[in-house]
């Protein structure tokens, strides 16, 4: 009985205790102080007895900050992904490929731009022009996998389809050159003439006198520029240069101390921008006349075409430059430099039959589309000519384009060829040593004869590559010969050849070559 009574007393005490605790205020849970809502006015000052709350780490606000980061600058105005998402979203099909993004016109209108020429600038410095008047409702800024924008411009040249677009600038008006009485007040030199020649495009060019205001533009303008600078008159007469990327004038700045006084045009300028420079000759690369060249000819501006894609074309191009610059003697000196080296290469392989020649594969290795691709050059391109002149037997000729373009090939095809030697032209943004190390570590590449026998090479460069129709192609040919047939060309010292090239063709002294060129040359990446 006592036990039951004690149990009842304990139960009553427990119920009473719970009742008391229910009447007390709960212990507060610490949470970050929230800003006042619209209905709730913020206090003018904090209560004197309370310390201000510690601000919470903005972990949940990070996505909002990312949304607020500018995706593109348009005429100095930043536009974020939120700004772009507020515009109408468009999906379109072009050549069996789907693009999603926003209308180009909507984007520039959001920044207050409605007319003029725009310079489109990519994250890697590449730039191109587009005229607002040429944009249509089909012109897009399409989203890409990098979280950036690609310019998709149906009807325009693919070179204008800038990838990873980060900025649109309104191009300033090019200042017109003096005309009328002001122009007549300037002394005009008496020049030799007339000149008549046949250029690489097969057209007959007639000039009444030597040109004094030269503009270089078109495809690969830096290649033309590098040949032009072999003539001392180039520095006196060059007034304008088209620049295709942020690095295209890296060598010109070494050999031309007055480069900053010349007009540098962004990629794909219009005829009126060229005409504003008052050129009396425009020089372009081409084996046929280009639409831009034809437009310039129609307004009275003569165009000289160079090609430089084979030794034969190169020699003709040098002669033509010597003619229009009034220095045929310098043209003969340049031709002699090249011919001496070509003769040495021909002599080194003169006694070889086709069956004795080493089977060679030259590939371009790049990741420009976000995926690695390997490609072989066209049959008539300088890369193929380099291999053949150096005595190699190109294994890819049946798979290559005849005259123009690179052809993508896969590893299965490369395994079928299984060449004796492989030379890789590695895209300039990649590290050649890392690329070769990666390929050697790959089991499928490692099964190739060239890799097993340590005959996989990276193609040399200095500021620019030795594999393109740039004057450096002669260095590429010589280097290939020393790697394909080291015994036959043991007397060819490539370090000496590099010094000779820049000394004799550009007038650089050894100190300048050591400072500007040699640190960028790697002759033995393999």
Coordinates of C-alpha atoms in Angstrom, one line a residue:
X1 CA 0.0 0.0 0.0
X2 CA 2.9 2.4 0.8
X3 CA 4.5 1.5 -2.4
X4 CA 1.3 2.4 -4.4
X5 CA 1.0 5.7 -2.5
X6 CA 4.6 6.6 -3.2
X7 CA 4.1 5.9 -6.9
X8 CA 1.0 8.1 -7.1
X9 CA 2.9 11.0 -5.4
X10 CA 5.8 10.8 -7.8
X11 CA 3.4 10.7 -10.8
X12 CA 1.6 13.9 -9.5
X13 CA 4.9 15.7 -9.0
X14 CA 6.0 14.8 -12.6
X15 CA 2.7 16.1 -14.1
X16 CA 3.0 19.3 -12.0
X17 CA 6.6 19.8 -13.2
X18 CA 5.7 19.5 -16.8
X19 CA 2.9 22.0 -16.4
X20 CA 5.3 24.6 -15.0
X21 CA 7.8 24.1 -17.9
X22 CA 5.0 24.6 -20.4
X23 CA 4.3 28.0 -18.9
X24 CA 8.0 29.2 -19.4
X25 CA 9.3 30.8 -22.7
X26 CA 11.4 28.4 -24.8
X27 CA 15.2 28.9 -25.1
X28 CA 15.8 30.9 -28.4
X29 CA 17.5 29.2 -31.3
X30 CA 20.4 31.4 -32.7
X31 CA 19.7 32.3 -36.4
X32 CA 21.3 35.0 -38.6
X33 CA 19.6 38.3 -38.2
X34 CA 17.5 39.0 -41.3
X35 CA 17.2 42.4 -42.9
X36 CA 13.9 44.2 -42.3
X37 CA 11.1 43.4 -44.6
X38 CA 9.2 46.0 -46.6
X39 CA 6.5 46.2 -43.8
X40 CA 9.2 46.5 -41.1
X41 CA 11.2 49.7 -40.8
X42 CA 14.9 49.2 -40.0
X43 CA 16.0 50.7 -36.6
X44 CA 18.0 53.9 -36.9
X45 CA 20.6 52.6 -34.5
X46 CA 21.3 49.4 -32.7
X47 CA 20.2 49.1 -29.0
X48 CA 23.2 50.1 -26.9
X49 CA 23.2 46.9 -24.8
X50 CA 23.3 44.5 -27.8
X51 CA 26.4 43.7 -29.9
X52 CA 25.7 43.6 -33.6
X53 CA 25.1 40.0 -34.9
X54 CA 27.9 38.3 -36.8
X55 CA 27.1 38.2 -40.5
X56 CA 26.5 34.7 -41.8
X57 CA 28.8 33.3 -44.5
X58 CA 27.1 33.9 -47.9
X59 CA 27.1 30.2 -48.9
X60 CA 23.6 30.3 -50.4
X61 CA 24.3 33.6 -52.2
X62 CA 27.2 32.2 -54.3
X63 CA 25.0 31.2 -57.2
X64 CA 23.4 34.6 -57.3
X65 CA 26.9 36.2 -57.4
X66 CA 27.8 33.9 -60.3
X67 CA 24.6 35.0 -62.1
X68 CA 25.7 38.6 -61.5
X69 CA 29.2 38.1 -63.1
X70 CA 29.4 39.8 -66.5
X71 CA 29.2 37.4 -69.4
X72 CA 29.9 40.0 -72.1
X73 CA 30.7 43.7 -72.2
X74 CA 28.8 45.6 -74.9
X75 CA 30.2 49.2 -75.6
X76 CA 31.5 49.3 -72.0
X77 CA 28.2 48.0 -70.4
X78 CA 28.4 44.6 -68.6
X79 CA 25.6 42.1 -69.3
X80 CA 25.1 39.2 -67.0
X81 CA 23.5 35.8 -67.6
X82 CA 20.5 37.2 -65.8
X83 CA 20.3 40.0 -68.3
X84 CA 20.6 37.5 -71.2
X85 CA 18.0 35.2 -69.7
X86 CA 15.6 38.2 -69.6
X87 CA 15.8 38.4 -73.4
X88 CA 13.8 36.1 -75.7
X89 CA 15.6 32.7 -76.0
X90 CA 16.0 31.4 -79.5
X91 CA 16.9 28.0 -80.9
X92 CA 17.8 27.6 -84.5
X93 CA 19.2 25.0 -86.9
X94 CA 22.1 25.9 -89.2
X95 CA 23.8 23.3 -91.4
X96 CA 22.3 20.4 -89.3
X97 CA 23.6 21.9 -86.0
X98 CA 21.4 23.4 -83.3
X99 CA 22.2 26.7 -81.6
X100 CA 20.4 28.2 -78.6
X101 CA 21.0 31.7 -77.4
X102 CA 19.7 35.2 -77.8
X103 CA 19.4 37.5 -80.8
X104 CA 22.5 39.5 -81.5
X105 CA 20.3 42.6 -82.2
X106 CA 18.5 42.2 -78.8
X107 CA 21.8 42.1 -76.9
X108 CA 23.3 45.2 -78.4
X109 CA 19.9 47.0 -78.2
X110 CA 19.9 46.2 -74.4
X111 CA 23.2 48.1 -74.2
X112 CA 22.0 51.0 -76.3
X113 CA 23.8 50.2 -79.5
X114 CA 21.7 50.5 -82.7
X115 CA 24.2 51.3 -85.5
X116 CA 27.8 51.3 -86.5
X117 CA 30.5 48.7 -86.8
X118 CA 31.2 46.4 -83.9
X119 CA 34.6 44.8 -83.0
X120 CA 33.9 41.3 -81.6
X121 CA 36.6 40.2 -79.2
X122 CA 37.1 36.6 -78.1
X123 CA 38.7 35.4 -74.8
X124 CA 41.9 34.5 -76.6
X125 CA 42.2 37.9 -78.2
X126 CA 40.9 37.0 -81.6
X127 CA 38.8 39.8 -83.1
X128 CA 36.5 40.4 -86.0
X129 CA 34.2 43.1 -87.4
X130 CA 30.5 43.0 -88.0
X131 CA 28.3 45.9 -89.2
X132 CA 25.1 46.3 -87.2
X133 CA 23.4 46.9 -90.6
X134 CA 24.3 43.3 -91.6
X135 CA 22.8 41.7 -88.5
X136 CA 19.5 39.9 -89.0
X137 CA 17.0 38.2 -86.7
X138 CA 18.8 35.0 -87.4
X139 CA 22.1 36.4 -86.0
X140 CA 22.6 34.9 -82.6
X141 CA 24.9 35.0 -79.6
X142 CA 24.7 31.3 -78.8
X143 CA 25.5 29.7 -75.4
X144 CA 28.5 27.4 -75.4
X145 CA 29.8 24.7 -73.0
X146 CA 32.2 27.2 -71.4
X147 CA 29.4 29.4 -70.1
X148 CA 30.3 32.0 -72.7
X149 CA 28.8 33.1 -76.0
X150 CA 29.6 32.3 -79.7
X151 CA 28.7 34.6 -82.5
X152 CA 26.5 32.7 -85.0
X153 CA 26.2 34.8 -88.2
X154 CA 24.3 33.0 -91.0
X155 CA 25.4 34.3 -94.4
X156 CA 28.7 35.7 -93.1
X157 CA 32.1 34.2 -93.5
X158 CA 32.9 31.6 -90.8
X159 CA 35.9 33.7 -89.8
X160 CA 33.4 36.1 -88.4
X161 CA 31.8 33.5 -86.2
X162 CA 33.8 34.4 -83.1
X163 CA 33.9 31.8 -80.3
X164 CA 34.1 32.6 -76.6
X165 CA 33.0 36.1 -77.3
X166 CA 33.6 38.4 -74.3
X167 CA 33.3 41.9 -75.6
X168 CA 31.6 44.0 -78.3
X169 CA 33.2 47.4 -79.0
X170 CA 31.8 50.1 -81.2
X171 CA 34.5 50.7 -83.7
X172 CA 35.7 54.3 -83.9
X173 CA 35.4 56.1 -87.3
X174 CA 38.7 55.9 -89.1
X175 CA 40.1 59.4 -89.5
X176 CA 40.0 60.4 -93.2
X177 CA 43.2 61.3 -94.8
X178 CA 43.6 64.9 -96.0
X179 CA 42.2 65.7 -99.4
X180 CA 42.0 68.7 -101.8
X181 CA 44.3 71.6 -101.1
X182 CA 45.5 70.1 -97.9
X183 CA 46.7 67.0 -99.6
X184 CA 48.2 68.9 -102.5
X185 CA 50.3 70.9 -100.0
X186 CA 52.2 67.7 -99.2
X187 CA 55.3 66.9 -101.3
X188 CA 54.8 63.9 -103.6
X189 CA 58.0 62.1 -104.5
X190 CA 58.9 61.4 -108.1
X191 CA 58.7 57.6 -108.5
X192 CA 59.8 55.1 -111.1
X193 CA 57.3 53.4 -113.3
X194 CA 55.2 52.2 -114.9
X195 CA 55.1 48.6 -113.4
X196 CA 53.4 45.6 -115.0
X197 CA 53.4 42.1 -113.5
X198 CA 51.4 38.9 -113.1
X199 CA 50.6 38.0 -109.5
X200 CA 49.7 34.8 -107.7
X201 CA 46.0 35.1 -108.6
X202 CA 46.9 35.2 -112.3
X203 CA 45.9 38.8 -112.7
X204 CA 47.9 41.4 -114.5
X205 CA 48.7 44.3 -112.2
X206 CA 49.6 47.7 -113.7
X207 CA 50.9 50.6 -111.6
X208 CA 51.9 54.0 -113.0
X209 CA 54.5 54.4 -110.2
X210 CA 55.9 52.7 -107.1
X211 CA 53.3 52.6 -104.3
X212 CA 53.9 54.7 -101.3
X213 CA 51.0 53.8 -99.0
X214 CA 50.7 50.0 -98.6
X215 CA 48.0 48.1 -96.6
X216 CA 48.3 44.4 -95.8
X217 CA 45.1 42.5 -95.2
X218 CA 43.1 39.3 -95.9
X219 CA 43.8 35.8 -94.9
X220 CA 47.0 35.3 -92.8
X221 CA 48.1 38.9 -93.1
X222 CA 51.0 38.3 -90.8
X223 CA 52.6 35.9 -93.3
X224 CA 52.6 38.6 -96.0
X225 CA 53.9 41.1 -93.5
X226 CA 56.8 38.8 -92.5
X227 CA 57.9 38.6 -96.2
X228 CA 57.3 42.3 -96.7
X229 CA 59.7 43.2 -93.8
X230 CA 62.6 41.5 -95.7
X231 CA 62.6 44.6 -97.8
X232 CA 63.9 47.9 -96.1
X233 CA 61.3 49.9 -98.1
X234 CA 58.5 48.2 -96.2
X235 CA 59.0 50.2 -93.1
X236 CA 58.8 53.4 -95.1
X237 CA 55.6 52.6 -97.0
X238 CA 53.5 50.4 -94.8
X239 CA 50.5 52.4 -93.4
X240 CA 47.9 49.8 -92.4
X241 CA 47.8 46.2 -91.2
X242 CA 44.8 43.9 -90.6
X243 CA 45.2 42.0 -87.3
X244 CA 43.5 38.6 -87.0
X245 CA 44.4 38.0 -83.3
X246 CA 46.1 39.5 -80.3
X247 CA 49.3 37.7 -81.2
X248 CA 49.5 38.3 -84.9
X249 CA 51.9 41.3 -84.7
X250 CA 54.2 39.7 -82.1
X251 CA 57.1 39.3 -84.7
X252 CA 56.3 42.6 -86.5
X253 CA 56.9 44.4 -83.2
X254 CA 60.4 42.9 -83.0
X255 CA 61.5 44.0 -86.5
X256 CA 59.5 47.2 -86.9
X257 CA 60.2 49.8 -84.2
X258 CA 57.6 52.1 -85.8
X259 CA 54.8 49.5 -85.7
X260 CA 52.7 51.6 -83.2
X261 CA 52.6 54.5 -85.8
X262 CA 50.7 52.3 -88.3
X263 CA 47.0 51.8 -88.4
X264 CA 46.1 48.3 -87.1
X265 CA 42.6 47.2 -88.3
X266 CA 40.6 44.5 -86.5
X267 CA 39.7 41.4 -88.5
X268 CA 37.6 41.7 -91.6
X269 CA 37.5 45.4 -92.2
X270 CA 35.1 46.8 -94.8
X271 CA 36.3 48.5 -98.1
X272 CA 35.5 51.9 -96.7
X273 CA 37.8 51.4 -93.8
X274 CA 40.6 50.4 -96.1
X275 CA 39.9 53.3 -98.5
X276 CA 40.1 55.7 -95.6
X277 CA 43.8 54.9 -95.3
X278 CA 44.3 56.2 -98.9
X279 CA 46.4 53.2 -100.0
X280 CA 47.9 53.0 -103.4
X281 CA 48.4 49.3 -103.0
X282 CA 46.8 46.6 -100.9
X283 CA 48.6 43.2 -100.6
X284 CA 46.6 40.0 -99.8
X285 CA 47.2 36.3 -99.8
X286 CA 45.3 34.4 -102.5
X287 CA 45.6 32.1 -105.5
X288 CA 42.5 33.6 -106.9
X289 CA 40.9 37.1 -106.6
X290 CA 39.0 37.6 -103.3
X291 CA 35.6 39.4 -103.0
X292 CA 37.3 42.1 -100.9
X293 CA 40.0 42.6 -103.5
X294 CA 37.4 42.9 -106.2
X295 CA 35.5 45.5 -104.2
X296 CA 38.8 47.5 -103.7
X297 CA 39.6 47.3 -107.4
X298 CA 36.2 48.7 -108.3
X299 CA 37.0 51.8 -106.3
X300 CA 40.4 52.2 -107.9
X301 CA 42.6 50.6 -105.2
X302 CA 45.0 48.1 -106.8
X303 CA 45.5 44.7 -105.2
X304 CA 48.6 42.5 -105.3
X305 CA 48.1 38.8 -104.5
X306 CA 50.8 36.6 -103.0
X307 CA 50.4 32.9 -102.3
X308 CA 53.6 31.6 -100.7
X309 CA 52.3 28.1 -100.4
X310 CA 55.0 26.5 -102.5
X311 CA 58.7 27.4 -103.3
X312 CA 57.7 28.3 -106.8
X313 CA 55.0 30.7 -105.8
X314 CA 57.2 32.1 -103.1
X315 CA 60.0 33.0 -105.5
X316 CA 57.4 34.7 -107.8
X317 CA 56.0 36.6 -104.8
X318 CA 59.5 37.8 -103.8
X319 CA 60.1 39.0 -107.4
X320 CA 56.8 40.9 -107.4
X321 CA 57.5 42.5 -104.1
X322 CA 60.9 43.6 -105.4
X323 CA 59.2 45.1 -108.4
X324 CA 56.5 47.1 -106.5
X325 CA 59.1 48.3 -103.8
X326 CA 61.6 49.3 -106.5
X327 CA 64.3 46.9 -105.1
X328 CA 64.8 43.9 -107.4
X329 CA 68.3 43.5 -106.1
X330 CA 67.0 42.7 -102.6
X331 CA 64.5 40.3 -104.2
X332 CA 67.4 38.4 -105.8
X333 CA 69.3 38.2 -102.5
X334 CA 66.2 36.7 -100.8
X335 CA 65.7 34.2 -103.6
X336 CA 69.4 33.2 -103.4
X337 CA 69.1 32.5 -99.7
X338 CA 66.2 30.1 -100.2
X339 CA 67.6 28.5 -103.4
X340 CA 70.9 27.6 -101.8
X341 CA 69.1 25.7 -99.1
X342 CA 66.7 24.1 -101.4
X343 CA 69.6 22.9 -103.6
X344 CA 71.3 21.4 -100.5
X345 CA 68.1 19.4 -99.7
X346 CA 67.8 18.2 -103.3
X347 CA 71.4 17.1 -103.3
X348 CA 71.0 15.1 -100.0
X349 CA 68.3 12.9 -101.4
X350 CA 69.2 12.8 -105.1
X351 CA 70.3 9.2 -105.1
X352 CA 67.3 7.8 -103.3
X353 CA 64.5 5.8 -104.9
X354 CA 60.9 6.3 -103.9
X355 CA 61.0 2.9 -102.2
X356 CA 63.9 3.9 -100.0
X357 CA 62.3 7.0 -98.6
X358 CA 61.1 7.1 -95.0
X359 CA 57.3 6.9 -94.6
X360 CA 56.2 10.1 -92.9
X361 CA 53.0 11.4 -91.3
X362 CA 52.6 15.1 -90.5
X363 CA 49.6 15.9 -88.3
X364 CA 48.1 19.1 -86.9
X365 CA 47.0 18.5 -83.3
X366 CA 44.5 21.0 -81.8
X367 CA 41.7 21.3 -79.3
X368 CA 40.0 24.4 -80.7
X369 CA 36.5 22.9 -80.6
X370 CA 36.9 21.7 -77.0
X371 CA 37.9 18.2 -78.3
X372 CA 41.2 17.0 -79.5
X373 CA 41.4 16.6 -83.3
X374 CA 44.3 15.5 -85.5
X375 CA 44.3 16.5 -89.2
X376 CA 46.4 16.1 -92.3
X377 CA 47.2 18.9 -94.7
X378 CA 46.0 19.3 -98.3
X379 CA 48.2 17.7 -101.0
X380 CA 49.3 21.1 -102.4
X381 CA 49.9 22.8 -99.1
X382 CA 53.3 23.9 -97.8
X383 CA 53.2 21.2 -95.0
X384 CA 53.1 18.5 -97.6
X385 CA 55.6 20.2 -99.8
X386 CA 58.0 20.5 -96.8
X387 CA 57.8 16.7 -96.2
X388 CA 58.4 15.9 -99.8
X389 CA 61.2 18.3 -100.3
X390 CA 62.9 17.0 -97.2
X391 CA 62.8 13.5 -98.8
X392 CA 59.9 12.0 -96.8
X393 CA 57.1 9.9 -98.4
X394 CA 53.8 11.4 -97.1
X395 CA 51.5 8.5 -96.2
X396 CA 48.3 10.5 -96.1
X397 CA 48.0 11.8 -99.7
X398 CA 45.1 9.5 -100.6
X399 CA 43.1 10.8 -97.7
X400 CA 43.9 14.5 -98.1
X401 CA 42.0 17.3 -99.8
X402 CA 43.6 18.1 -103.2
X403 CA 44.1 21.8 -102.9
X404 CA 42.5 23.4 -99.8
X405 CA 41.8 22.5 -96.2
X406 CA 42.8 20.1 -93.4
X407 CA 41.3 16.6 -93.3
X408 CA 40.4 15.1 -89.9
X409 CA 41.7 11.5 -89.4
X410 CA 41.3 9.0 -86.6
X411 CA 43.7 6.8 -84.8
X412 CA 42.4 3.7 -86.6
X413 CA 43.5 5.3 -89.9
X414 CA 46.9 6.3 -88.4
X415 CA 47.4 2.7 -87.3
X416 CA 46.8 1.5 -90.8
X417 CA 49.4 3.9 -92.1
X418 CA 51.8 3.0 -89.2
X419 CA 54.4 5.5 -90.5
X420 CA 58.1 5.4 -89.7
X421 CA 58.1 8.9 -88.3
X422 CA 55.3 11.2 -87.1
X423 CA 55.6 15.0 -86.9
X424 CA 53.0 16.9 -84.9
X425 CA 52.2 20.6 -85.6
X426 CA 50.8 21.4 -82.1
X427 CA 48.3 24.2 -81.6
X428 CA 50.0 27.2 -80.1
X429 CA 47.9 27.2 -76.9
X430 CA 49.1 23.7 -76.0
X431 CA 52.4 22.6 -74.4
X432 CA 54.2 20.4 -76.9
X433 CA 56.0 18.4 -74.3
X434 CA 52.8 17.7 -72.4
X435 CA 51.0 16.6 -75.7
X436 CA 53.8 14.2 -76.6
X437 CA 54.0 12.8 -73.1
X438 CA 50.2 12.2 -73.2
X439 CA 50.4 10.4 -76.5
X440 CA 53.3 8.2 -75.5
X441 CA 51.5 7.2 -72.4
X442 CA 48.4 6.1 -74.4
X443 CA 48.4 2.4 -75.2
X444 CA 47.0 2.8 -78.8
X445 CA 49.5 5.5 -79.7
X446 CA 52.3 3.5 -78.0
X447 CA 51.6 0.6 -80.4
X448 CA 52.5 2.7 -83.4
X449 CA 56.0 2.0 -84.9
X450 CA 57.0 5.7 -84.8
X451 CA 56.2 5.9 -81.1
X452 CA 57.8 2.6 -80.2
X453 CA 61.0 3.7 -82.0
X454 CA 61.0 7.2 -80.4
X455 CA 60.3 8.9 -83.8
X456 CA 57.4 11.1 -82.6
X457 CA 58.3 14.8 -82.8
X458 CA 56.8 18.2 -82.1
X459 CA 57.3 20.6 -85.0
X460 CA 59.5 23.6 -84.1
X461 CA 58.4 27.2 -83.8
X462 CA 59.9 30.5 -82.8
X463 CA 57.4 33.3 -82.4
X464 CA 55.5 31.7 -85.3
X465 CA 55.5 28.1 -86.6
X466 CA 57.8 26.7 -89.2
X467 CA 55.1 24.7 -91.0
X468 CA 53.0 27.4 -92.6
X469 CA 53.2 29.5 -95.7
X470 CA 55.2 32.0 -93.7
X471 CA 58.8 32.7 -94.8
X472 CA 59.9 30.3 -92.0
X473 CA 58.9 27.3 -94.2
X474 CA 62.6 26.9 -95.3
X475 CA 63.5 26.3 -91.6
X476 CA 60.8 23.7 -91.4
X477 CA 62.1 21.9 -94.5
X478 CA 65.7 21.9 -93.2
X479 CA 64.7 20.7 -89.8
X480 CA 62.6 17.9 -91.3
X481 CA 65.5 16.7 -93.4
X482 CA 67.8 16.6 -90.3
X483 CA 65.2 14.4 -88.5
X484 CA 64.2 12.2 -91.3
X485 CA 67.8 11.6 -92.5
X486 CA 70.2 12.7 -89.8
X487 CA 73.2 11.0 -91.5
X488 CA 72.5 12.6 -94.9
X489 CA 72.2 16.1 -93.4
X490 CA 74.7 15.9 -90.5
X491 CA 76.3 19.1 -91.8
X492 CA 73.1 21.1 -91.4
X493 CA 73.3 22.8 -88.0
X494 CA 69.8 24.1 -87.3
X495 CA 70.9 26.6 -84.6
X496 CA 73.3 28.2 -87.2
X497 CA 70.5 28.2 -89.7
X498 CA 68.2 30.1 -87.4
X499 CA 70.8 32.8 -86.8
X500 CA 71.4 33.0 -90.6
X501 CA 67.7 33.3 -91.3
X502 CA 67.0 36.3 -89.0
X503 CA 70.4 38.0 -89.6
X504 CA 70.4 37.9 -93.4
X505 CA 66.7 38.3 -94.0
X506 CA 65.7 40.7 -91.3
X507 CA 68.9 42.4 -90.4
X508 CA 68.8 41.3 -86.8
X509 CA 72.0 41.1 -84.8
X510 CA 72.9 38.1 -82.6
X511 CA 72.0 39.9 -79.4
X512 CA 68.5 40.7 -80.7
X513 CA 68.1 37.1 -81.9
X514 CA 69.3 35.7 -78.6
X515 CA 66.8 38.0 -76.7
X516 CA 63.7 37.7 -79.0
X517 CA 64.0 34.5 -81.0
X518 CA 66.1 31.8 -79.4
X519 CA 64.2 31.6 -76.1
X520 CA 61.1 30.5 -78.1
X521 CA 62.9 27.9 -80.3
X522 CA 62.8 24.2 -79.3
X523 CA 64.4 22.1 -81.9
X524 CA 64.0 18.7 -80.2
X525 CA 60.6 18.0 -78.7
X526 CA 60.2 14.2 -78.9

